[in-house]
Structures are given as structure tokens and as C-alpha cells.
Short mmCIF file of C-alpha atoms in Angstrom, two decimals:
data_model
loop_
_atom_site.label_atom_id
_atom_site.label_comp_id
_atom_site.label_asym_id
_atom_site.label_seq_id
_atom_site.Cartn_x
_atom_site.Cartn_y
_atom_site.Cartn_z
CA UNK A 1 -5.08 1.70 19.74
CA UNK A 2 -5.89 2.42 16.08
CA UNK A 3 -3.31 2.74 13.45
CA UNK A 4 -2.83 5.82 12.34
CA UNK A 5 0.14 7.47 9.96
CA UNK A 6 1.56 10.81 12.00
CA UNK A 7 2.79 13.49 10.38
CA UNK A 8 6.31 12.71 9.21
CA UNK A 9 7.90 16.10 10.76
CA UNK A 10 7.28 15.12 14.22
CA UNK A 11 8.96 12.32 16.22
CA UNK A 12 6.57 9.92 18.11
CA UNK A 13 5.79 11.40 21.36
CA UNK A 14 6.51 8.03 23.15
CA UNK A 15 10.07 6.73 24.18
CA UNK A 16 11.25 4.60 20.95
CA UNK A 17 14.07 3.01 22.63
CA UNK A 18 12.17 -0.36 23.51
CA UNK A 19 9.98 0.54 19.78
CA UNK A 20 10.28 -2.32 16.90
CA UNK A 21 10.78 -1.27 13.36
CA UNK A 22 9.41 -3.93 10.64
CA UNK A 23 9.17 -2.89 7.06
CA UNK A 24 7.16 -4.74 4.75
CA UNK A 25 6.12 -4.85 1.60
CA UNK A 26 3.64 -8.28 0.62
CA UNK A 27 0.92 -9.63 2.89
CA UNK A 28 1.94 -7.57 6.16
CA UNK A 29 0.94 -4.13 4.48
CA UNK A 30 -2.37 -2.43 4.76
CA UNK A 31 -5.31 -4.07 3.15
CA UNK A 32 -3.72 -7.40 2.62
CA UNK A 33 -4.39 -10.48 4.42
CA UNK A 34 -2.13 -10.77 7.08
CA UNK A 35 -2.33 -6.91 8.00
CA UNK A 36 -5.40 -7.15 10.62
CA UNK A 37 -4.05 -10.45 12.18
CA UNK A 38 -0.11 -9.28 12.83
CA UNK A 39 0.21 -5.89 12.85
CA UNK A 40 -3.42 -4.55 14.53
CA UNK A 41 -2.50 -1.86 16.89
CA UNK A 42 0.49 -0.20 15.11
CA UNK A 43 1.81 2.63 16.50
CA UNK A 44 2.38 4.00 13.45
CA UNK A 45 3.04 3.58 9.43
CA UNK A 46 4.51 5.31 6.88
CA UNK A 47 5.40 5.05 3.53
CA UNK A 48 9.14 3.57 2.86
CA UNK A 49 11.93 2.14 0.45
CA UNK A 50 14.50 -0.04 0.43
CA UNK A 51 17.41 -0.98 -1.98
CA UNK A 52 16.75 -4.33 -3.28
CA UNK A 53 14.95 -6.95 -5.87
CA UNK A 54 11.44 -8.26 -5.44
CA UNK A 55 10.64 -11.56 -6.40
CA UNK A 56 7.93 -14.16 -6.40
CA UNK A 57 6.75 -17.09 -5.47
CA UNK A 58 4.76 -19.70 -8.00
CA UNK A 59 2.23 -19.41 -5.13
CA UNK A 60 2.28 -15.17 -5.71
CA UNK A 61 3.88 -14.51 -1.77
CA UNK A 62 6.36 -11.83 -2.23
CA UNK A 63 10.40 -12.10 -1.86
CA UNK A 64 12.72 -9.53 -1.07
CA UNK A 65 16.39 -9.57 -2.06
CA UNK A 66 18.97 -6.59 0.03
CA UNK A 67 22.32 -6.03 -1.44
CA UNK A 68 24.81 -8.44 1.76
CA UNK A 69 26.73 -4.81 2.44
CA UNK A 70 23.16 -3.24 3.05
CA UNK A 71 22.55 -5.76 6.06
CA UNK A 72 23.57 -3.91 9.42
CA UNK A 73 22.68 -7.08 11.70
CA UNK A 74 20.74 -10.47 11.21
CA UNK A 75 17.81 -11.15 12.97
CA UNK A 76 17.46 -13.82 16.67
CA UNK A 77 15.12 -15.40 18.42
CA UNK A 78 15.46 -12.85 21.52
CA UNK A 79 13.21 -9.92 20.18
CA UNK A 80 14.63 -7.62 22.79
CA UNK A 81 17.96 -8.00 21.94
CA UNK A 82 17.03 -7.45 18.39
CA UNK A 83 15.33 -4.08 19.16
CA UNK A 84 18.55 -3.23 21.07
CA UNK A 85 20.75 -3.85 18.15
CA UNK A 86 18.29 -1.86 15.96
CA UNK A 87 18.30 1.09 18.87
CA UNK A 88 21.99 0.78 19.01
CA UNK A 89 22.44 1.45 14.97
CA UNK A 90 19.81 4.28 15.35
CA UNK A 91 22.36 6.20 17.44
CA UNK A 92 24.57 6.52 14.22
CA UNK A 93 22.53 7.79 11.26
CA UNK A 94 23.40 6.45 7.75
CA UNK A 95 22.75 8.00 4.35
CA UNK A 96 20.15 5.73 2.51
CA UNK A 97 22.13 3.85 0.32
CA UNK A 98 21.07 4.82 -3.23
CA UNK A 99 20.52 2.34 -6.01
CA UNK A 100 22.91 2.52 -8.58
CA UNK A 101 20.12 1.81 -11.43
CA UNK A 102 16.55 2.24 -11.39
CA UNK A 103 15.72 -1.28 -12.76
CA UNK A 104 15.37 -4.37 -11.02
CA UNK A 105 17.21 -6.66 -13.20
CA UNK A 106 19.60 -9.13 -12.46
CA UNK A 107 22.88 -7.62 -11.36
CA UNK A 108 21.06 -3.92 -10.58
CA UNK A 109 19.60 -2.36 -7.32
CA UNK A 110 16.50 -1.03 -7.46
CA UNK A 111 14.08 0.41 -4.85
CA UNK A 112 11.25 -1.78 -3.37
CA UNK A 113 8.39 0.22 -2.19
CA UNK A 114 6.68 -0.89 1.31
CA UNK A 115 5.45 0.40 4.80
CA UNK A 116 7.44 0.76 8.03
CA UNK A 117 5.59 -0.29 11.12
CA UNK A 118 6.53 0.89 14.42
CA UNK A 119 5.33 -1.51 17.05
CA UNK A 120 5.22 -0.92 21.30
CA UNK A 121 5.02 -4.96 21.85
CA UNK A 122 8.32 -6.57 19.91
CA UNK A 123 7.77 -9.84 22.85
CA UNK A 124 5.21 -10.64 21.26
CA UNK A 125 4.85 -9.69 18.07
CA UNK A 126 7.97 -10.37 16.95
CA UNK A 127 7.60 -14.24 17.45
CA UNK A 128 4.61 -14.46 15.76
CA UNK A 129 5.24 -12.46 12.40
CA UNK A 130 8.93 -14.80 12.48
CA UNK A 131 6.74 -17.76 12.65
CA UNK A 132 4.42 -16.62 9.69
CA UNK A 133 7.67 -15.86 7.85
CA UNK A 134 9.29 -19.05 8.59
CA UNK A 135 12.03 -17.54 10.21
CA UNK A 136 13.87 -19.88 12.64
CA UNK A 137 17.18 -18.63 13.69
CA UNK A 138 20.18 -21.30 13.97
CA UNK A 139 17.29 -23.40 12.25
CA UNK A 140 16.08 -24.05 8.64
CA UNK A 141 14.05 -21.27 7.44
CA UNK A 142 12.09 -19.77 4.09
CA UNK A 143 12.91 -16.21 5.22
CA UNK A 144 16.11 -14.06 6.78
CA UNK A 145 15.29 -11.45 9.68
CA UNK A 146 17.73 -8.49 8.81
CA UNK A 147 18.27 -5.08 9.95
CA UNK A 148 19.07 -2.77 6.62
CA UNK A 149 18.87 1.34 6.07
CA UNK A 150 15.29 2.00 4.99
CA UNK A 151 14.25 5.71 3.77
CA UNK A 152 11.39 7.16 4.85
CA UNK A 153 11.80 10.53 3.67
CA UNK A 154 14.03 13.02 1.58
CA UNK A 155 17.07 10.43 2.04
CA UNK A 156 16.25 9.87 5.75
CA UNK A 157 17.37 6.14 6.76
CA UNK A 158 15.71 4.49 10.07
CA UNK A 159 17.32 0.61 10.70
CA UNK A 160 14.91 -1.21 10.52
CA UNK A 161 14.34 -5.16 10.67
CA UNK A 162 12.56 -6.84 7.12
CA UNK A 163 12.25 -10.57 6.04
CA UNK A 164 14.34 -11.85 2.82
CA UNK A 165 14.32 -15.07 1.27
CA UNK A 166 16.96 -17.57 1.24
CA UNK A 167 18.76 -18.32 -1.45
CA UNK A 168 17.13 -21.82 -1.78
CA UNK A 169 13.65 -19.94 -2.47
CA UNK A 170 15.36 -17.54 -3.77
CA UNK A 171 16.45 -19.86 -6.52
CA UNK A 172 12.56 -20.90 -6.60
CA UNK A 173 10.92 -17.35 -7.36
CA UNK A 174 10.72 -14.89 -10.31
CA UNK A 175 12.45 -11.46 -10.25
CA UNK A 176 9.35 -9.14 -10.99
CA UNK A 177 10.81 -6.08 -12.19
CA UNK A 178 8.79 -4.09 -10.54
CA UNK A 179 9.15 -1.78 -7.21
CA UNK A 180 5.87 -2.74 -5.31
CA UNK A 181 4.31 -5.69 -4.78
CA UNK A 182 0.50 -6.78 -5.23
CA UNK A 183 -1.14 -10.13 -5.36
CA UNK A 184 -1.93 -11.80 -9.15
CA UNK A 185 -5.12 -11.37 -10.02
CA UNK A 186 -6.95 -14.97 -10.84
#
């Protein structure tokens, strides 16, 4: 299966209850790196937003910051479960939470531009993209799996599952300041 973006007015045709919801916004998205080797054979992607701060790494890998109250559920190692939870918070539909400012400093909200995935396989590929992510629930880990509001369209929020950093490389990155991420040029 190719990955394709469907037109936006039309639900996917297939039963989404057992569907996974990633967004991302570094490495993961289209034409980066990691794209072809995680996320080949997306169902579908579109064009998203969430409420947060985007940071980075001396190394130039991306870092999301969420506001805590945004975070519906956190992330485990039992990727069906997870989809469940995310399935279960579908059922009640939430405004997207607006940020209160449009800039990304410290203390403000901003948006965080990115792409949400919609995946048929979560048994799979959900252990592999928490592995590149260092995500290791109930163990020590770079990144946070957590289920938050993201917008897709006209105020429309899907939950959806994203990776944040911790606050130990939290405390390591730079706040950017801006609202999409792309790699430093050398």
C-alpha cells in the first residue's frame, strides 16, 4: 500500500477502531530520514497541529513540549491497549485546545506544525517507532508516548498518540521559536 493523503471531507472507508494515530513532526515526517523506514505503508497523512513548544537537540533531533492538562493518557508497552484508550477518547470529541499566544516563548503555547499518520499495524509498528524514540515505559527513557487533542482541520481534534521529551533532555535542548521543524543545514 502506498501512502497517499485522502481528501479531508471523507472518513477512511476502513474500520478505524483497531487504527493507530501518531503525529509527528521531526524525522518521522515525509522526506526525512526515518519516514521510509517507520512509517512505509501509511494509511494515510494529513497535515496537523498541536499546542506546544519545539525544541532542539545540540545534535539538531527535534523535541516537543504539550501543555500536562493537554495529555489525555500516557503511552504503554501494550500497543493495543494504547489504540483502545485512543479509540475510547475518540468517542467524546474535544475542542482543539487553542494557544493562548502565538509565540513559542517560555511560559506561552504556541502551535507546532506536523503530520498525523494513521497506521492498520499498531503490533508492530508501534514497538519499533517507541524503540527509535527511546521510549521505555516503567523504564528510563529520552521520550514520553502521550495521547493529546491534535487539529486537523477548522478546529477539528482527533487523539492522537506523539513523543515528548523528558524533562532531563528537556533541560538539554533549545526552545526554537519556531512552529515547524527542519534539520540545520551544515
Amino acid at each position: 500500500m502506498t501512502e497517499h493523503a485522502v481528501n479531508p471531507d471523507e472518513p477512511l472507508k476502513e474500520n478505524t477502531q483497531w487504527m493507530l494515530r501518531l503525529f509527528v513532526y521531526g524525522t518521522l515526517k515525509r522526506g526525512f530520514w526515518n519516514h521510509d523506514r517507520f512509517c512505509r505503508g501509511v494509511l494515510d497523512i494529513r497535515e496537523a497541529v498541536v499546542r506546544g513548544r519545539l525544541y532542539e537537540m545540540h545534535s539538531g533531533i527535534p523535541v516537543l513540549q504539550v501543555p500536562d492538562g493537554d495529555v489525555l493518557a500516557h503511552g504503554t508497552s501494550d500497543a493495543l491497549a494504547d489504540v483502545a484508550t485512543q479509540a475510547r477518547f475518540s468517542e467524546q470529541p474535544a475542542p482543539y485546545p487553542e494557544p493562548a499566544q502565538q509565540s513559542a516563548t517560555a511560559g506561552d503555547w504556541g502551535r507546532v506544525y506536523g503530520e498525523l499518520l494513521t497506521f492498520n499495524d499498531p503490533e508492530s509498528r508501534l514497538p519499533a517507532i517507541d524503540r527509535l524514540e527511546g521510549f521505555r515505559p516503567g523504564g528510563s527513557s529520552l521520550y514520553r508516548r502521550v495521547l493529546v487533542p491534535v487539529c486537523i482541520e477548522h478546529g477539528m481534534a482527533l487523539p492522537s498518540w506523539l513523543y515528548v521529551g523528558v524533562n532531563s533532555v528537556l533541560n538539554r535542548a533549545s526552545l526554537t521559536g519556531r512552529s515547524i521543524w527542519s534539520p540545520k543545514t551544515q
